[in-house]
Short mmCIF file of C-alpha atoms and ligand atoms in Angstrom, two decimals:
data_model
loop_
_atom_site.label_atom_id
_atom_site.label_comp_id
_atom_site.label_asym_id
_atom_site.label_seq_id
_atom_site.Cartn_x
_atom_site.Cartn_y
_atom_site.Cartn_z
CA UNK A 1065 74.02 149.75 177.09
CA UNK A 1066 76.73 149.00 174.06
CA UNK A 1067 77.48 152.20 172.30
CA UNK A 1068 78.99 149.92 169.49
CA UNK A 1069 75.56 148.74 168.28
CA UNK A 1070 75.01 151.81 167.10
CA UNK A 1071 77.53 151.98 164.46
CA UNK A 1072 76.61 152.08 160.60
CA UNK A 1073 77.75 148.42 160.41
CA UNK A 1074 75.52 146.73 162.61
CA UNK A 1075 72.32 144.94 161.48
CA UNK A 1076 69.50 143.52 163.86
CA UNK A 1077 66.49 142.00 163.08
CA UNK A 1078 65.38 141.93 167.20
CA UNK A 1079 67.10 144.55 168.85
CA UNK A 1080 65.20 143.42 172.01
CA UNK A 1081 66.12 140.24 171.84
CA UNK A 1082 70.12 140.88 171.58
CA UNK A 1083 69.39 143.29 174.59
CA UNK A 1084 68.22 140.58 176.54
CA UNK A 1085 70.66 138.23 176.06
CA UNK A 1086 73.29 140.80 176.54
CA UNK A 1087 71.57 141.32 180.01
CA UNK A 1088 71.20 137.91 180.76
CA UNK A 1089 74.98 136.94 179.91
CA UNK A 1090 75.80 140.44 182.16
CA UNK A 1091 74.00 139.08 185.23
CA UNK A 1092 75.29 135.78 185.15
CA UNK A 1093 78.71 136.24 185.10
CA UNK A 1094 81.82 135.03 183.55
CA UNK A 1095 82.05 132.04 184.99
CA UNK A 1096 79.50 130.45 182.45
CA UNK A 1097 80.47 132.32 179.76
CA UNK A 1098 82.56 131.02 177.20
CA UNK A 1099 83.25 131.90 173.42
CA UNK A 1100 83.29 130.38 170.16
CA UNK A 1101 84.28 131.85 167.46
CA UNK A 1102 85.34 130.57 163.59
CA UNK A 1103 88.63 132.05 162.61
CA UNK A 1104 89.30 132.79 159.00
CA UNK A 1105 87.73 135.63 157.94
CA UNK A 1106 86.04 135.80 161.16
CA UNK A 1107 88.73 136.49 163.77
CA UNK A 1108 91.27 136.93 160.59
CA UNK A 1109 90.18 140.22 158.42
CA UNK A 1110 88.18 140.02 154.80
CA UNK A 1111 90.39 142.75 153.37
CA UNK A 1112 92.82 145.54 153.83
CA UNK A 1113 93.37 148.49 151.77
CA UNK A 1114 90.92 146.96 148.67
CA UNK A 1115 93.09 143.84 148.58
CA UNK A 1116 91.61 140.50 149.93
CA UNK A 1117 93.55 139.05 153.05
CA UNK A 1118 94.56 135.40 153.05
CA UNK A 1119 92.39 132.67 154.74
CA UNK A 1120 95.09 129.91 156.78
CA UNK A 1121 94.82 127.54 153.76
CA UNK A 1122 95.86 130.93 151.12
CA UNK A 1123 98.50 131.39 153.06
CA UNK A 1124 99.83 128.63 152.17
CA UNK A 1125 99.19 128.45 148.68
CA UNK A 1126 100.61 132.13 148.94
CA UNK A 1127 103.65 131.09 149.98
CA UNK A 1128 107.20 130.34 148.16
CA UNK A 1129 106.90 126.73 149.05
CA UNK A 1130 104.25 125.60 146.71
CA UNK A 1131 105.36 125.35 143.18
CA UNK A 1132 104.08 127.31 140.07
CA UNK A 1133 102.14 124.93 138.86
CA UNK A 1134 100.56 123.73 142.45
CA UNK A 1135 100.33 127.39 143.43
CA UNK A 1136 97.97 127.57 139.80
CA UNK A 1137 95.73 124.45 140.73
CA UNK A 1138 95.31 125.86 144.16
CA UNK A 1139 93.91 129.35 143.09
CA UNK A 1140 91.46 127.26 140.09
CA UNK A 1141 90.01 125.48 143.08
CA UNK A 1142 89.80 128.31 144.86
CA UNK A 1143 87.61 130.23 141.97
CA UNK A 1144 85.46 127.38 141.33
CA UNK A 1145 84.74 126.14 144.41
CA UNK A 1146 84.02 129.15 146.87
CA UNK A 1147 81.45 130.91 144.67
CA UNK A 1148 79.53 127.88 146.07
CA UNK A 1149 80.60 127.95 149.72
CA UNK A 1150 78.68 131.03 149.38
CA UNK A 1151 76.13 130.78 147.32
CA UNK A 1152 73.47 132.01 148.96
CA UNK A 1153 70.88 129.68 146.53
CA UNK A 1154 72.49 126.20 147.70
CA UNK A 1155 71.35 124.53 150.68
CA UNK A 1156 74.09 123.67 153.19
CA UNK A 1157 73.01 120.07 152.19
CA UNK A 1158 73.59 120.42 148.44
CA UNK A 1159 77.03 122.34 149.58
CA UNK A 1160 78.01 119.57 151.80
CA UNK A 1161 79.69 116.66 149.31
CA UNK A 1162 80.83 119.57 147.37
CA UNK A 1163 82.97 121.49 150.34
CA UNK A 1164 84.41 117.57 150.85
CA UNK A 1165 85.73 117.92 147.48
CA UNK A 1166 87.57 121.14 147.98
CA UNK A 1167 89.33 120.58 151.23
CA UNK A 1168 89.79 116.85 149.84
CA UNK A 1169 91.48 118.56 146.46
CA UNK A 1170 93.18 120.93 147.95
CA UNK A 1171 95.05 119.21 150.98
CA UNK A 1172 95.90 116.44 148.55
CA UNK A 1173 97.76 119.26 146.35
CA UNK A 1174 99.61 120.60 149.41
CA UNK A 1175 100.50 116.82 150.10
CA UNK A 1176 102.32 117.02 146.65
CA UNK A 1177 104.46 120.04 148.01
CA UNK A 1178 106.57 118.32 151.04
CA UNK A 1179 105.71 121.50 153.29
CA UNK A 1180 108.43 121.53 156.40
CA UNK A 1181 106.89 121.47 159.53
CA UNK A 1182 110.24 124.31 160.39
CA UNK A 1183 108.78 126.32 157.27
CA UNK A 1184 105.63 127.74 158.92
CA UNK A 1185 106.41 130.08 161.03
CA UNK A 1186 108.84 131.26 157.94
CA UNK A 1187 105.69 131.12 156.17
CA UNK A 1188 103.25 132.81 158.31
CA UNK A 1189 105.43 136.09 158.98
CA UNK A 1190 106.04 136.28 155.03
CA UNK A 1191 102.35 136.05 154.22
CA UNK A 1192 99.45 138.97 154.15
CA UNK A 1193 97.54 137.85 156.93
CA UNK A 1194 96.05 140.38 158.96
CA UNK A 1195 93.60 140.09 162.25
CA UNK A 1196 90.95 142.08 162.71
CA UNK A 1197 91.07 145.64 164.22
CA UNK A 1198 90.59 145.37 168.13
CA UNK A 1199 92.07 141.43 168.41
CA UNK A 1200 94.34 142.53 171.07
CA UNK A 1201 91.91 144.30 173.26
CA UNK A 1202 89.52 140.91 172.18
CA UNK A 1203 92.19 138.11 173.43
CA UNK A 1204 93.48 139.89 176.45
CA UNK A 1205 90.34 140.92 177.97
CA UNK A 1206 89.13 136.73 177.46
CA UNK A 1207 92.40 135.75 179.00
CA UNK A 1208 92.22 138.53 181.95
CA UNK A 1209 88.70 137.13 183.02
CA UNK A 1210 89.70 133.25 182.32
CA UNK A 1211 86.67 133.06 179.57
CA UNK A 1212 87.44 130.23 177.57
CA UNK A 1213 87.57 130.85 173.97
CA UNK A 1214 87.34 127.67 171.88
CA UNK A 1215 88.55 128.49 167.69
CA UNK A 1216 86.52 126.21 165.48
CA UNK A 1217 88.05 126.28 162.41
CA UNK A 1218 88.16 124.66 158.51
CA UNK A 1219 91.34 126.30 158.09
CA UNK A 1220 95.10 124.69 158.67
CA UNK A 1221 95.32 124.72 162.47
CA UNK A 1222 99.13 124.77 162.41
CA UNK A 1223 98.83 127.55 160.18
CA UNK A 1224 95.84 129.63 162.06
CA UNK A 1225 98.02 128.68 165.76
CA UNK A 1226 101.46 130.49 164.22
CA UNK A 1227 99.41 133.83 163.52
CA UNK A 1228 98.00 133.75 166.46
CA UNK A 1229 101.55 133.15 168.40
CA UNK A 1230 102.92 135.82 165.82
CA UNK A 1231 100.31 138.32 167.36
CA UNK A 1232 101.49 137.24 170.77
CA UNK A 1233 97.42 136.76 171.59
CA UNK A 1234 97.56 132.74 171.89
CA UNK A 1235 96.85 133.01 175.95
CA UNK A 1236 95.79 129.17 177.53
CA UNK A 1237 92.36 129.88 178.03
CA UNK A 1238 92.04 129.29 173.91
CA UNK A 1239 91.41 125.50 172.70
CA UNK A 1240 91.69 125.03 169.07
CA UNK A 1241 89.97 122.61 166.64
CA UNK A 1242 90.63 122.38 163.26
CA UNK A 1243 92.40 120.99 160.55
CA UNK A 1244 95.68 119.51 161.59
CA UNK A 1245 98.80 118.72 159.52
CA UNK A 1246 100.79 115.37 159.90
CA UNK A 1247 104.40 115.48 159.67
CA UNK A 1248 106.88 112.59 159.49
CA UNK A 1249 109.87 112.17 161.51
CA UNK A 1250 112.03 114.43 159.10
CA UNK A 1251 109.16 116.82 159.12
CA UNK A 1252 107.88 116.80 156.09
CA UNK A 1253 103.95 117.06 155.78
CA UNK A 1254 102.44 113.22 155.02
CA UNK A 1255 98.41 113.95 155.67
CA UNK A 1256 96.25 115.86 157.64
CA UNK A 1257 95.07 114.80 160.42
CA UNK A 1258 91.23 113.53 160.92
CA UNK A 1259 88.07 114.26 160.87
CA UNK A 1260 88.09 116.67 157.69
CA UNK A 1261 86.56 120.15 158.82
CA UNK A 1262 84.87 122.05 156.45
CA UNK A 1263 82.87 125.02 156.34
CA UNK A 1264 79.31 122.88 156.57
CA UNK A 1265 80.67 120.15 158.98
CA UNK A 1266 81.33 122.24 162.03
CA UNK A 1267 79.20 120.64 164.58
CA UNK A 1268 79.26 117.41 167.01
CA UNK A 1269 79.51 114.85 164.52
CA UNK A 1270 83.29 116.05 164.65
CA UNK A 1271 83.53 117.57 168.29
CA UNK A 1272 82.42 114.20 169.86
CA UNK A 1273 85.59 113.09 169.31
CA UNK A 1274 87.28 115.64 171.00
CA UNK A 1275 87.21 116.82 175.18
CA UNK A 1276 86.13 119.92 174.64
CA UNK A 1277 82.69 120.26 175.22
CA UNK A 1278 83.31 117.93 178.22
CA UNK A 1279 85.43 120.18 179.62
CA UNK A 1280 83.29 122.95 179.60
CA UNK A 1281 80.25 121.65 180.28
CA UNK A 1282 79.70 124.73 183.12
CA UNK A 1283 79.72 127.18 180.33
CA UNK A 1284 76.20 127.31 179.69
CA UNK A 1285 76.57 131.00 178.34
CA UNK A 1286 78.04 131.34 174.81
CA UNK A 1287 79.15 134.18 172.22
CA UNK A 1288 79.37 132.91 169.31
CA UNK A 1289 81.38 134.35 166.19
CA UNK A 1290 81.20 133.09 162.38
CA UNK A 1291 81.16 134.27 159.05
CA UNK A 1292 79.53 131.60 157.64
CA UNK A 1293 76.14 130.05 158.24
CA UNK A 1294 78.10 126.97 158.33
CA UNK A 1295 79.46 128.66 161.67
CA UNK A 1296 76.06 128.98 163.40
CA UNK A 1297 75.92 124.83 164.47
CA UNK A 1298 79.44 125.60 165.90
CA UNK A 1299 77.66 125.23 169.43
CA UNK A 1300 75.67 122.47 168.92
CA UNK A 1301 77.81 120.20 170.86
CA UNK A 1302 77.15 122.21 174.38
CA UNK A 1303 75.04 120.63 176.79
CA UNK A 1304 72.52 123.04 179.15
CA UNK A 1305 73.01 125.56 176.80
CA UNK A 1306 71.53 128.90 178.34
CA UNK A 1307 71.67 132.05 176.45
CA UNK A 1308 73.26 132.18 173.24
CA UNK A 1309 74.54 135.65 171.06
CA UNK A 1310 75.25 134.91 167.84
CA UNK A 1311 77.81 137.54 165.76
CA UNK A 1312 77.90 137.03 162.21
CA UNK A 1313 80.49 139.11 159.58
CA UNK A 1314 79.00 139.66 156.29
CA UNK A 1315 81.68 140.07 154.52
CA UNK A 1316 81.26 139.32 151.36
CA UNK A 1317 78.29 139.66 148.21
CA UNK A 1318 76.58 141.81 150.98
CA UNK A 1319 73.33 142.46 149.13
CA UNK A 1320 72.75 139.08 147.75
CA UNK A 1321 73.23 137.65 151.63
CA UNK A 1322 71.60 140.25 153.82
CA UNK A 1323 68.52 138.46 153.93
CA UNK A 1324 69.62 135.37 155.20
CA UNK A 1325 72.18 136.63 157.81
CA UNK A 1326 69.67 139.04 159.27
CA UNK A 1327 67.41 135.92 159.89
CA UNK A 1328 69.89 133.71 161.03
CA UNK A 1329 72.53 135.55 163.42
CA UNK A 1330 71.40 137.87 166.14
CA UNK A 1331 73.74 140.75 165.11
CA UNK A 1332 75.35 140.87 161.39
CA UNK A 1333 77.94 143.23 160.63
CA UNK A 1334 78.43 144.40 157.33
CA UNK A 1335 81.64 144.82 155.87
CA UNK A 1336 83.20 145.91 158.99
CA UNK A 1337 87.11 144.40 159.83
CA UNK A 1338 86.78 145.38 163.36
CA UNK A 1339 86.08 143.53 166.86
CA UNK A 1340 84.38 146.83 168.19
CA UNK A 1341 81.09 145.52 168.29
CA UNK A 1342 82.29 142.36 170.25
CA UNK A 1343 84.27 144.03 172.17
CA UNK A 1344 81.87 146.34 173.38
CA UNK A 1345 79.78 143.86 174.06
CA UNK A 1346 82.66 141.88 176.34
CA UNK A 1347 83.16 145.30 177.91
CA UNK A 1348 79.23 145.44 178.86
CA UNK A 1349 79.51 142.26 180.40
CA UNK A 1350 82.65 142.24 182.26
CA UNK A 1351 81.28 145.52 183.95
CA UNK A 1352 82.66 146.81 186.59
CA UNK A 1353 85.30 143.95 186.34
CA UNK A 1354 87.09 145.98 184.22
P1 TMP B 594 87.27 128.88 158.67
O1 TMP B 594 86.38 127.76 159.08
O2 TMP B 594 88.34 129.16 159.71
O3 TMP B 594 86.56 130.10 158.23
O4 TMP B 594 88.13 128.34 157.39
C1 TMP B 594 87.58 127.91 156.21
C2 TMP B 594 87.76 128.84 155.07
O5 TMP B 594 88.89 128.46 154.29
C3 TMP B 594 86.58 128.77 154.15
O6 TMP B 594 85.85 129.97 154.18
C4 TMP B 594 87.15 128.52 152.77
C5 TMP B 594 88.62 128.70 152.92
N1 TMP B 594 89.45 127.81 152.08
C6 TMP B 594 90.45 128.41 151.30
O7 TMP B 594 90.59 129.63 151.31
N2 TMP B 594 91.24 127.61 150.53
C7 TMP B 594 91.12 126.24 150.50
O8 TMP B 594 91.87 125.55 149.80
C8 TMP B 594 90.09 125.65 151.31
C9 TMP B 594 89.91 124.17 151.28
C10 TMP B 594 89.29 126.47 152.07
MG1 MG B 595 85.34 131.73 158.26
#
C-alpha cells in the first residue's frame, strides 16, 4: 500500500492499525483531511552532515545580532534546560513550570538584544537551517489538493514563517501558530506576543483563542506530525475528530525513548531527516488524484 513503511527507519507497534487509518483517510477524501504538524525539528531537520541544525529560536541566538555575552547565556540555557524537555523520566507535568522558565528566560534575553524586525530575513538566509529531505514534494502536493496544513509551533513564528518563504513552500492553505515577536514602530523587538507556547502547552488551552479550529471544523481527518510527545495533544482542539495518524521523529537519545514513542505515536521514525514516509503516505491517499 506505502512502499515507504518499509524502510529501516520506520517503527510500528500496530501495523494494522496504521493500515486502517491509512485506508480510512484514502476513502474519505481530501476534503476532510487536514494536517498538523510541529515544525522545529519536525518539519525543520535534526542534523546534517554530523552537525546539529538550528531550531527557529537557535537561529537566532546563532546569529550576529545577539551579543557575546547574550549569545553565551542563550547556549547555558539551552544545555540545562533541554536535557529535560526530553527527559524521558519527567512527566510532561513535572516538565511543564520548567519549559515556562526556558522560553520565559530566553525571550527575555533576546528582549535585551533590540532584534530589527528588517534583520530577519538577513538572519534567516545567514543561518544553518535546513528542512527536511522531501519538503518540497510535502508542501506542494498539500497546496495542489487545498489540504490545509496548520504549523503548531514553540518556536519564533517570524523566524519559522521567513524559512519557510526562503524555501518558497509558504502556499495559503498553511495557518501558523506560534510564538510571535512584537515590534515597535521603529521596529525594534519590545515582547512577544501572547499566550507563551511551549513544547508541553500545545493544546486548546492556547488554540481557543485563536479561529483556527473554527475554521476547520469539516476536517474531521487529521495527520499529525511532532517530535515531541508534547506534539501529540496538538489536535486536541478539533471537534468530530474521525481518524487520526500520528507521525512521530525520534530524533534524538533514540534508545532511551523508543519505548515511549512506539506506545504513543502510530508510526515513529528513527533518526531519519526525510518526509518519505509522509509523503508516501500523502501519495497513497491522494490516489489517483495525482
Ligand atoms: P517546536 O514546537 O517548533 O518544535 O519548537 C520548540 C523547540 O525549540 C523545542 O524543541 C526547544 C527549542 N528551543 C530552543 O532551541 N531554544 C530556546 O531558547 C527555546 C526556548 C526553545
Ligand atoms: Mg519540535
Amino acid at each position: 500500500m506505502v512502499p515507504e513503511l518499509e524502510k529501516v527507519t520506520v517503527l510500528m507497534k500496530n501495523p494494522e492499525h496504521v493500515q486502517r487509518v491509512i485506508s480510512a483517510l484514502r476513502k474519505e477524501g481530501t476534503d476532510k483531511l487536514q494536517v498538523i504538524s510541529d515544525f522545529d525539528m519536525t518539519l525543520s531537520r535534526f542534523g546534517f552532515n554530523g552537525r546539529r541544525c538550528p531550531t527557529s529560536h537557535n537561529i537566532l541566538d546563532n546569529s550576529r545580532v545577539i551579543s557575546e555575552e547574550g549569545r553565551k547565556k542563550l547556549k547555558d540555557l539551552l544545555q540545562y534546560y533541554y536535557p529535560i524537555e526530553i527527559d524521558p523520566n519527567q512527566t510532561m507535568e513535572e516538565k511543564r513550570p520548567l519549559m515556562v522558565e526556558w522560553w520565559t528566560k530566553a525571550h527575555n534575553l533576546l528582549l535585551e538584544q533590540k532584534i530589527l524586525k528588517s534583520d530577519i530575513a538577513k538572519i534567516v538566509r545567514e543561518s544553518e537551517v535546513m528542512l527536511r529531505d522531501g519538503a518540497n514534494t510535502f508542501f506542494d502536493q498539500l497546496h495542489q489538493h487545498n489540504i490545509p496544513l496548520f504549523i503548531f509551533s514553540a518556536g519564533v513564528g517570524d523566524v519559522l514563517e521567513e524559512v519557510l518563504r526562503q524555501a518558497e513552500v509558504f502556499h495559503p492553505n498553511i495557518n501558523v501558530v506560534a510564538n510571535y515577536m512584537d515590534f515597535d514602530d521603529k521596529g525594534v523587538l519590545r515582547r512577544f506576543k501572547e499566550p507563551l507556547i511551549h513544547t508541553y502547552n500545545k493544546n486548546n488551552t492556547v488554540l481557543e483563542k485563536t479561529e483556527h479550529f473554527q475554521l476547520l471544523s469539516s476536517r474531521t481527518n487529521i495527520i499529525l506530525l511532532g517530535d515531541s510527545l508534547g506534539d501529540l495533544s496538538m489536535a486536541d482542539g478539533v471537534p468530530n475528530v474521525e481518524n487520526v495518524l500520528t507521525v512521530g521523529f525520534l530524533n534524538d537519545k533514540v534508545d532511551e525513548r523508543r519505548g515511549k514513542y512506539r506506545d504513543a505515536y502510530d508510526i515513529v521514525l528513527e533518526k531519519d531527516e526525510t518526509l518519505d514516509v509522509v509523503n508516501g503516505i500523502l501519495c497513497y491517499i491522494l490516489g489517483d488524484l495525482n
